[in-house]
CSV table of C-alpha atoms in Angstrom, one decimal:
chain,number,residue,atom,x,y,z
A,2,MET,CA,114.1,-51.9,142.8
A,3,GLY,CA,111.0,-54.1,142.1
A,4,ILE,CA,109.5,-57.3,144.0
A,5,GLU,CA,108.8,-60.0,141.9
A,6,PRO,CA,105.6,-62.4,143.1
A,7,LEU,CA,106.0,-65.7,144.7
A,8,SER,CA,105.5,-68.0,141.8
A,9,PRO,CA,102.9,-70.6,142.8
A,10,PRO,CA,103.6,-73.9,144.0
A,11,ASP,CA,103.6,-76.7,141.7
A,12,CYS,CA,101.1,-78.9,143.5
A,13,GLY,CA,101.6,-81.7,141.2
A,14,ASN,CA,105.0,-82.4,141.6
A,15,GLY,CA,105.3,-82.6,145.6
A,16,LEU,CA,103.3,-83.6,148.8
A,17,ARG,CA,102.0,-80.9,151.2
A,18,LYS,CA,103.7,-80.3,154.9
A,19,ALA,CA,101.9,-79.8,157.6
A,20,ASP,CA,101.6,-76.1,157.3
A,21,GLY,CA,100.3,-76.3,153.8
A,22,SER,CA,103.3,-75.4,151.6
A,23,VAL,CA,104.6,-78.2,149.3
A,24,ILE,CA,107.6,-80.2,149.3
A,25,ALA,CA,109.0,-80.5,145.7
A,26,LEU,CA,109.8,-83.7,144.7
A,27,ARG,CA,113.7,-83.3,144.2
A,28,THR,CA,113.6,-82.7,147.9
A,29,LEU,CA,111.0,-85.5,149.2
A,30,ILE,CA,113.1,-88.3,147.4
A,31,SER,CA,116.4,-86.7,148.6
A,32,PRO,CA,118.4,-89.1,151.2
A,33,ASN,CA,118.4,-86.4,153.5
A,34,ARG,CA,114.8,-86.8,153.8
A,35,PRO,CA,113.1,-89.3,156.3
A,36,TRP,CA,111.3,-91.1,153.7
A,37,ILE,CA,114.4,-93.0,152.3
A,38,HIS,CA,114.5,-94.7,155.6
A,39,LEU,CA,111.4,-96.7,154.6
A,40,LEU,CA,113.9,-98.9,152.7
A,41,TYR,CA,114.9,-100.1,156.0
A,42,LEU,CA,111.5,-102.3,156.1
A,43,GLY,CA,113.3,-104.4,154.0
A,44,MET,CA,114.6,-105.8,157.2
A,45,PHE,CA,111.4,-107.1,158.6
A,46,PHE,CA,111.4,-109.8,155.7
A,47,PHE,CA,114.7,-111.4,157.0
A,48,GLY,CA,113.5,-113.6,159.7
A,49,TRP,CA,110.8,-115.0,157.3
A,50,LEU,CA,114.0,-116.4,155.0
A,51,TYR,CA,114.7,-118.5,158.0
A,52,LEU,CA,111.2,-119.5,159.0
A,53,PRO,CA,108.3,-118.8,156.6
A,54,PRO,CA,105.2,-117.2,158.1
A,55,THR,CA,101.7,-118.6,158.1
A,56,ARG,CA,99.1,-117.0,156.2
A,57,LEU,CA,97.7,-115.4,158.9
A,58,GLU,CA,101.4,-114.2,160.1
A,59,ALA,CA,102.0,-112.9,156.6
A,60,ALA,CA,98.7,-111.2,156.4
A,61,LEU,CA,99.1,-109.8,159.9
A,62,GLY,CA,102.9,-108.5,159.1
A,63,LEU,CA,101.8,-106.7,156.0
A,64,VAL,CA,98.6,-105.1,157.2
A,65,SER,CA,100.8,-103.9,160.1
A,66,MET,CA,103.4,-102.2,157.8
A,67,ALA,CA,100.8,-100.6,155.6
A,68,GLY,CA,99.5,-98.9,158.3
A,69,PHE,CA,102.9,-98.2,160.2
A,70,ILE,CA,103.7,-96.6,156.7
A,71,GLY,CA,101.0,-94.3,156.6
A,72,LEU,CA,101.4,-93.3,160.5
A,73,TYR,CA,105.4,-92.9,159.4
A,74,VAL,CA,104.6,-90.4,156.4
A,75,PHE,CA,101.9,-88.4,158.9
A,76,VAL,CA,104.9,-88.2,162.0
A,77,MET,CA,107.8,-87.5,159.9
A,78,ARG,CA,106.3,-84.5,158.7
A,79,ARG,CA,105.8,-82.8,162.1
A,80,MET,CA,107.8,-82.2,165.2
A,81,ASP,CA,105.3,-82.0,168.0
A,82,TRP,CA,103.1,-84.1,170.5
A,83,THR,CA,102.1,-86.2,168.0
A,84,VAL,CA,105.4,-87.9,167.7
A,85,TYR,CA,104.9,-89.5,171.2
A,86,PRO,CA,102.0,-91.4,170.8
A,87,ALA,CA,103.1,-92.7,167.0
A,88,ALA,CA,106.4,-93.8,168.4
A,89,LEU,CA,104.2,-95.5,171.3
A,90,ILE,CA,102.2,-97.3,168.6
A,91,THR,CA,105.0,-98.2,166.7
A,92,SER,CA,107.0,-99.9,169.5
A,93,LEU,CA,103.7,-101.8,170.1
A,94,LEU,CA,103.7,-103.2,166.5
A,95,GLY,CA,107.5,-104.4,167.5
A,96,LEU,CA,106.3,-105.7,170.5
A,97,LEU,CA,103.6,-107.8,168.6
A,98,LEU,CA,105.4,-108.7,165.7
A,99,VAL,CA,109.2,-109.8,167.6
A,100,PRO,CA,107.5,-113.1,168.9
A,101,GLN,CA,106.8,-114.0,165.2
A,102,THR,CA,109.7,-112.8,163.5
A,103,LEU,CA,112.7,-111.1,164.6
A,104,GLY,CA,112.4,-108.6,161.7
A,105,GLY,CA,109.9,-107.1,163.7
A,106,GLY,CA,112.5,-105.4,165.7
A,107,VAL,CA,112.9,-102.9,163.2
A,108,TYR,CA,109.5,-101.1,164.3
A,109,PHE,CA,111.9,-100.1,167.5
A,110,VAL,CA,114.5,-98.4,165.4
A,111,PHE,CA,111.8,-96.5,163.7
A,112,ALA,CA,110.2,-95.8,167.1
A,113,ALA,CA,113.9,-94.0,167.9
A,114,ALA,CA,114.0,-92.3,164.2
A,115,MET,CA,110.6,-90.7,165.2
A,116,LEU,CA,111.7,-90.0,168.7
A,117,GLY,CA,114.7,-88.0,167.6
A,118,ARG,CA,112.8,-85.6,165.5
A,119,LEU,CA,112.0,-83.9,169.1
A,120,ASP,CA,114.1,-81.3,171.3
A,121,TRP,CA,116.2,-83.4,173.7
A,122,THR,CA,114.0,-82.7,176.7
A,123,LEU,CA,114.0,-84.7,180.0
A,124,ARG,CA,110.7,-86.3,178.9
A,125,LEU,CA,112.0,-87.2,175.3
A,126,TRP,CA,115.4,-88.8,177.4
A,127,ALA,CA,112.8,-90.8,179.6
A,128,ALA,CA,110.7,-91.8,176.0
A,129,MET,CA,114.2,-92.9,174.8
A,130,ALA,CA,115.2,-95.2,177.9
A,131,LEU,CA,112.0,-96.5,178.1
A,132,LEU,CA,112.0,-97.8,174.0
A,133,ALA,CA,115.3,-98.8,174.5
A,134,VAL,CA,114.5,-101.4,177.6
A,135,THR,CA,111.7,-102.2,175.7
A,136,GLY,CA,112.8,-102.9,172.4
A,137,ILE,CA,116.4,-104.8,173.8
A,138,SER,CA,114.4,-106.7,176.3
A,139,ALA,CA,112.1,-108.3,173.4
A,140,ILE,CA,114.9,-109.2,171.0
A,141,TRP,CA,117.1,-110.6,174.1
A,142,ILE,CA,114.0,-113.2,174.8
A,143,TYR,CA,113.5,-114.3,171.2
A,144,ALA,CA,116.9,-113.6,169.7
A,145,PRO,CA,119.1,-116.6,169.5
A,146,THR,CA,122.1,-114.4,170.2
A,147,PRO,CA,122.2,-111.2,172.6
A,148,LEU,CA,124.4,-110.0,169.4
A,149,PHE,CA,120.5,-109.0,167.9
A,150,ALA,CA,120.1,-107.2,171.0
A,151,LEU,CA,123.2,-105.0,170.5
A,152,ALA,CA,122.5,-104.5,166.5
A,153,LEU,CA,119.3,-103.7,167.3
A,154,ALA,CA,120.5,-100.8,169.8
A,155,GLY,CA,123.1,-99.8,167.3
A,156,LEU,CA,120.9,-99.4,164.8
A,157,GLY,CA,118.3,-97.5,167.2
A,158,ALA,CA,120.9,-94.9,168.0
A,159,MET,CA,122.0,-94.3,164.7
A,160,ALA,CA,118.4,-93.7,163.7
A,161,ALA,CA,117.8,-91.4,166.4
A,162,GLY,CA,121.2,-89.5,165.8
A,163,GLY,CA,120.2,-89.1,162.0
A,164,SER,CA,116.7,-87.8,162.6
A,165,MET,CA,118.0,-85.2,164.8
A,166,ILE,CA,120.1,-83.9,162.4
A,167,ALA,CA,117.5,-84.2,159.6
A,168,ALA,CA,114.8,-82.3,162.0
A,169,ARG,CA,117.9,-79.6,162.7
A,170,HIS,CA,118.5,-78.9,159.3
A,171,GLU,CA,114.6,-78.7,158.6
A,172,ARG,CA,114.3,-76.1,161.5
A,173,GLU,CA,116.9,-74.1,160.1
A,174,ALA,CA,115.6,-74.2,156.9
A,175,ASP,CA,112.1,-73.0,158.2
A,176,GLN,CA,113.6,-70.1,159.8
A,177,ALA,CA,115.7,-69.1,157.0
A,178,GLU,CA,112.3,-69.4,154.8
A,179,GLU,CA,110.7,-67.0,157.6
A,180,THR,CA,113.7,-64.6,157.7
A,181,ARG,CA,113.2,-64.3,153.9
A,182,SER,CA,109.6,-63.9,154.0
A,183,ARG,CA,110.1,-61.5,156.9
A,184,ALA,CA,112.6,-59.3,154.4
A,185,ALA,CA,110.3,-59.6,151.9
A,186,ARG,CA,107.8,-58.1,154.0
A,187,GLU,CA,110.1,-55.4,155.3
A,188,GLY,CA,111.3,-54.8,151.9
A,189,ALA,CA,107.8,-54.4,150.4
A,190,GLU,CA,106.7,-52.1,153.1
A,191,ALA,CA,109.9,-50.0,152.7
A,192,GLU,CA,109.2,-50.0,149.1
A,193,ARG,CA,105.5,-48.6,149.6
A,194,GLN,CA,107.0,-45.9,152.0
A,195,ARG,CA,109.5,-44.7,149.3
A,196,ILE,CA,107.0,-44.5,146.6
A,197,ALA,CA,104.4,-42.7,148.8
A,198,ARG,CA,107.3,-40.1,150.0
A,199,ASP,CA,108.4,-39.9,146.1
A,200,LEU,CA,105.1,-39.0,144.9
A,201,HIS,CA,104.4,-36.4,147.6
A,202,ASP,CA,108.0,-34.7,147.0
A,203,LEU,CA,108.0,-35.1,142.8
A,204,LEU,CA,104.4,-34.5,142.4
A,205,GLY,CA,103.6,-31.9,145.0
A,206,GLN,CA,105.2,-28.7,143.5
A,207,THR,CA,104.0,-29.6,140.0
A,208,LEU,CA,100.5,-29.9,141.0
A,209,SER,CA,100.7,-26.8,142.8
A,210,THR,CA,101.8,-24.9,139.7
A,211,VAL,CA,99.3,-26.8,137.4
A,212,THR,CA,96.6,-25.4,139.5
A,213,LEU,CA,98.1,-22.2,140.2
A,214,LYS,CA,98.5,-21.8,135.9
A,215,ALA,CA,95.2,-23.1,135.4
A,216,GLU,CA,93.7,-20.3,137.3
A,217,ILE,CA,95.7,-17.8,135.7
A,218,ALA,CA,94.7,-19.1,132.2
A,219,GLU,CA,91.0,-19.0,133.7
A,220,ARG,CA,91.1,-15.0,134.5
A,221,LEU,CA,93.1,-14.2,131.0
A,222,LEU,CA,90.7,-16.0,128.8
A,223,GLY,CA,88.9,-13.1,128.5
A,224,GLN,CA,91.6,-10.2,128.6
A,225,ASP,CA,94.4,-11.8,126.7
A,226,ALA,CA,94.0,-14.6,124.8
A,227,ASP,CA,97.4,-14.9,124.0
A,228,ARG,CA,98.8,-15.3,127.1
A,229,ALA,CA,95.8,-17.6,128.1
A,230,LEU,CA,97.2,-20.2,125.7
A,231,THR,CA,100.7,-19.8,126.8
A,232,GLU,CA,99.6,-20.7,130.3
A,233,LEU,CA,98.0,-23.6,129.1
A,234,ARG,CA,100.8,-24.8,126.7
A,235,ALA,CA,103.0,-24.5,130.0
A,236,ILE,CA,100.5,-26.4,132.0
A,237,GLN,CA,100.8,-29.6,129.1
A,238,THR,CA,104.6,-29.2,129.6
A,239,ILE,CA,104.5,-29.3,133.2
A,240,SER,CA,101.5,-32.3,133.4
A,241,ARG,CA,103.9,-34.2,130.7
A,242,GLN,CA,107.1,-33.9,133.1
A,243,ALA,CA,104.8,-34.9,136.3
A,244,LEU,CA,103.8,-38.2,134.3
A,245,ALA,CA,107.4,-38.6,133.4
A,246,ASP,CA,108.2,-38.4,137.1
A,247,MET,CA,105.8,-40.5,138.4
A,248,ARG,CA,106.8,-43.2,136.3
A,249,GLU,CA,110.3,-42.6,137.4
A,250,ALA,CA,109.4,-42.5,141.3
A,251,VAL,CA,107.3,-45.8,140.9
A,252,ILE,CA,110.3,-47.7,139.2
A,253,GLY,CA,113.0,-46.1,141.4
A,254,LEU,CA,115.0,-44.7,138.9
A,255,ARG,CA,114.9,-41.1,139.5
A,256,GLY,CA,118.5,-40.5,139.5
A,257,ARG,CA,117.6,-36.5,139.3
A,258,LYS,CA,120.5,-34.0,139.1
A,259,LEU,CA,120.7,-31.4,142.1
A,260,GLY,CA,121.5,-28.7,139.1
A,261,GLU,CA,119.0,-29.5,137.0
A,262,ALA,CA,116.1,-28.9,139.9
A,263,MET,CA,117.5,-26.2,141.0
A,264,SER,CA,117.1,-24.7,137.7
A,265,GLU,CA,113.6,-25.8,137.7
A,266,GLY,CA,112.7,-24.7,141.2
A,267,VAL,CA,113.9,-21.2,140.5
A,268,GLN,CA,111.9,-21.3,137.1
A,269,ARG,CA,108.7,-22.3,138.7
A,270,LEU,CA,109.1,-20.2,141.8
A,271,ALA,CA,109.2,-17.4,139.2
A,272,ASP,CA,106.1,-18.8,137.4
A,273,THR,CA,104.3,-18.0,140.4
A,274,GLY,CA,105.6,-14.5,141.3
A,275,VAL,CA,108.3,-15.5,143.2
A,276,SER,CA,112.0,-13.9,142.4
A,277,ALA,CA,114.2,-16.5,143.4
A,278,ARG,CA,118.2,-16.2,143.4
A,279,LEU,CA,120.6,-19.4,142.3
A,280,ASP,CA,123.9,-20.0,143.6
A,281,GLY,CA,126.2,-22.5,143.4
A,282,ALA,CA,124.3,-24.7,141.0
A,283,ALA,CA,127.3,-25.7,138.8
A,284,ASP,CA,129.5,-27.4,141.6
A,285,ALA,CA,126.3,-29.4,142.2
A,286,ALA,CA,127.1,-31.3,139.0
A,287,GLN,CA,130.3,-33.8,140.8
A,288,LEU,CA,127.5,-34.9,143.2
A,289,SER,CA,126.8,-39.1,143.0
A,290,ASP,CA,123.5,-39.8,141.9
A,291,GLU,CA,122.5,-41.0,145.3
A,292,VAL,CA,123.6,-37.7,147.2
A,293,SER,CA,122.3,-35.4,144.0
A,294,THR,CA,119.0,-37.0,143.9
A,295,ALA,CA,118.3,-36.8,147.7
A,296,LEU,CA,118.8,-33.0,147.6
A,297,ALA,CA,116.9,-32.8,144.5
A,298,MET,CA,114.1,-34.0,146.4
A,299,VAL,CA,114.8,-31.5,149.1
A,300,VAL,CA,114.8,-28.7,146.6
A,301,ARG,CA,111.1,-29.8,145.3
A,302,GLU,CA,109.7,-30.2,148.6
A,303,ALA,CA,111.1,-26.8,149.9
A,304,VAL,CA,109.9,-25.2,146.6
A,305,THR,CA,106.4,-26.6,146.9
A,306,ASN,CA,106.2,-25.4,150.3
A,307,ILE,CA,107.0,-22.1,149.1
A,308,ILE,CA,104.5,-21.7,146.8
A,309,ARG,CA,101.6,-23.5,148.6
A,310,HIS,CA,102.3,-21.6,152.3
A,311,ALA,CA,105.0,-19.3,152.2
A,312,ASP,CA,103.0,-16.3,150.6
A,313,ALA,CA,107.0,-15.3,149.9
A,314,GLY,CA,108.1,-12.8,147.6
A,315,ASP,CA,111.9,-13.9,147.3
A,316,ALA,CA,113.5,-16.9,147.5
A,317,ALA,CA,117.5,-18.4,147.3
A,318,LEU,CA,118.5,-21.9,146.4
A,319,VAL,CA,122.2,-21.9,147.6
A,320,PHE,CA,124.7,-25.1,147.1
A,321,SER,CA,128.0,-25.3,148.7
A,322,LYS,CA,130.9,-27.7,149.5
A,323,GLN,CA,132.9,-27.4,152.9
A,324,GLY,CA,135.2,-30.5,153.0
A,325,ASP,CA,133.6,-33.9,153.1
A,326,VAL,CA,130.1,-32.3,153.3
A,327,VAL,CA,127.5,-30.5,151.4
A,328,CYS,CA,125.6,-28.4,152.4
A,329,LEU,CA,122.2,-27.1,150.4
A,330,ALA,CA,120.4,-24.0,151.8
A,331,ILE,CA,116.6,-23.0,150.5
A,332,GLN,CA,115.2,-19.5,152.1
A,333,ASP,CA,112.2,-17.3,151.5
A,334,ASP,CA,110.7,-14.0,153.0
A,335,GLY,CA,107.5,-15.5,153.9
A,336,CYS,CA,105.2,-15.9,156.6
A,337,GLY,CA,107.4,-19.1,158.4
A,338,ASP,CA,105.8,-21.1,160.8
A,339,ALA,CA,107.5,-24.1,158.9
A,340,ASP,CA,106.2,-27.6,160.3
A,341,PRO,CA,109.3,-29.6,160.8
A,342,SER,CA,107.6,-32.7,161.7
A,343,GLY,CA,105.0,-32.6,158.5
A,344,GLY,CA,105.0,-35.4,156.1
A,345,GLY,CA,107.4,-33.8,153.1
A,346,LEU,CA,109.4,-32.9,156.0
A,347,SER,CA,109.7,-35.8,157.8
A,348,GLY,CA,110.3,-37.8,155.1
A,349,LEU,CA,113.3,-36.0,153.7
A,350,ARG,CA,114.6,-36.2,156.9
A,351,ALA,CA,114.5,-39.6,156.9
A,352,ARG,CA,115.9,-40.1,153.5
A,353,LEU,CA,118.6,-38.0,154.5
A,354,GLU,CA,119.5,-39.6,158.1
A,355,ALA,CA,119.9,-43.0,156.0
A,356,LEU,CA,122.2,-41.4,154.3
A,357,GLY,CA,124.4,-39.9,157.1
A,358,GLY,CA,123.2,-36.5,156.6
A,359,ALA,CA,120.7,-34.2,158.2
A,360,LEU,CA,117.8,-32.0,157.8
A,361,ASP,CA,117.3,-28.5,159.6
A,362,VAL,CA,114.2,-25.9,159.5
A,363,ALA,CA,114.8,-22.7,161.2
A,364,PRO,CA,113.1,-19.2,160.8
A,365,GLY,CA,115.3,-16.8,158.9
A,366,SER,CA,118.0,-14.3,160.3
A,367,ASP,CA,116.2,-11.6,160.7
A,368,GLY,CA,113.0,-13.1,162.0
A,369,ARG,CA,111.1,-13.7,158.7
A,370,GLY,CA,110.5,-16.4,156.0
A,371,THR,CA,112.0,-19.9,156.5
A,372,VAL,CA,115.3,-21.5,156.0
A,373,LEU,CA,115.5,-25.3,155.2
A,374,THR,CA,119.4,-26.4,155.1
A,375,ALA,CA,120.2,-29.9,154.0
A,376,THR,CA,123.7,-31.7,154.9
A,377,LEU,CA,125.2,-34.8,153.6
A,378,PRO,CA,128.5,-36.2,153.9
A,379,THR,CA,130.1,-36.9,150.3
A,380,LYS,CA,133.4,-39.3,151.0
A,381,THR,CA,131.2,-42.5,151.1
A,382,GLN,CA,129.2,-41.5,148.1
A,383,GLY,CA,132.0,-41.2,145.5
A,384,PHE,CA,131.9,-37.0,145.6
A,385,GLY,CA,135.8,-37.2,145.8
A,386,ALA,CA,136.3,-39.4,143.2
A,387,GLN,CA,134.6,-37.4,140.5
A,388,GLN,CA,136.5,-34.4,141.6
């Protein structure tokens, strides 16, 4: 399983949000975005249709509108304390322009839309109440009929409600993005740990065998050239297999069969002078890939530990099935004292426990050597289906 790198954002097709990320153009012009509400500024000019402004009034109105648009674009990308001063400035614009044209009342509507983006705390309720009293009073004084004030109150409520819904969607989208990012980070860490475990499990035994065979070949060079050549060719074969194992570990496509791993383990033990007995390998052919791979890793780790640390003369690899549970036992007659908390064994234990299994490390029945026992359930892994 790979991670696909995140494609870099296209800075030419959107605007940057406050956190530095980019809003896609399609998202930017969506009706769900607050920018579309700027179209309501057209209401400002309705009053001029009935009472044309002077040049000074027109200039003041257009300059204030340009400044407001910049303020609106800034604040509608935020959901923090800066919304309060922005709403205050917008309300002051409304108070300044309503005496000239009733269209200036639209700024009170925009102030309500700004405040609607915040969480509804006591402070926000107070700000909304102050805005409502100020806006309705201003319109009531200058409008020819109270209906204008009622219309303004209705538009303000709609604007605040729409902004509240839009802000909630933005928060949910941010939370979903954070969840995806966290899952990606956790997945990357899990993948890193998996690769580390697999490289240890797959290559530990191989490298130990290569080292041992290289030492044997070195001793035989001056005594038996044919045997030395055989050992060198064996190193070539083992190295090629190690390279294949490493590639498979990195891309996560191991799918190792337990029977094959047991046979290879017995052969590698024999190559290092350990007489090994194999039992039940044929029965392992019915295992699912997941269970088979997990137990194959156990074989590799156990054989590696025997070669490296056990100083054993005999070993046994036994596979059995009891009902819906499979059991793999690997025993040696070496020096014992295996560390169950070691990096390789702890990684195997975590792998088996994730599948509902267990790993046990104990001394041999006669007090010599070590017995490593791995158990796994098979019901949910497809064992019975393949019978």
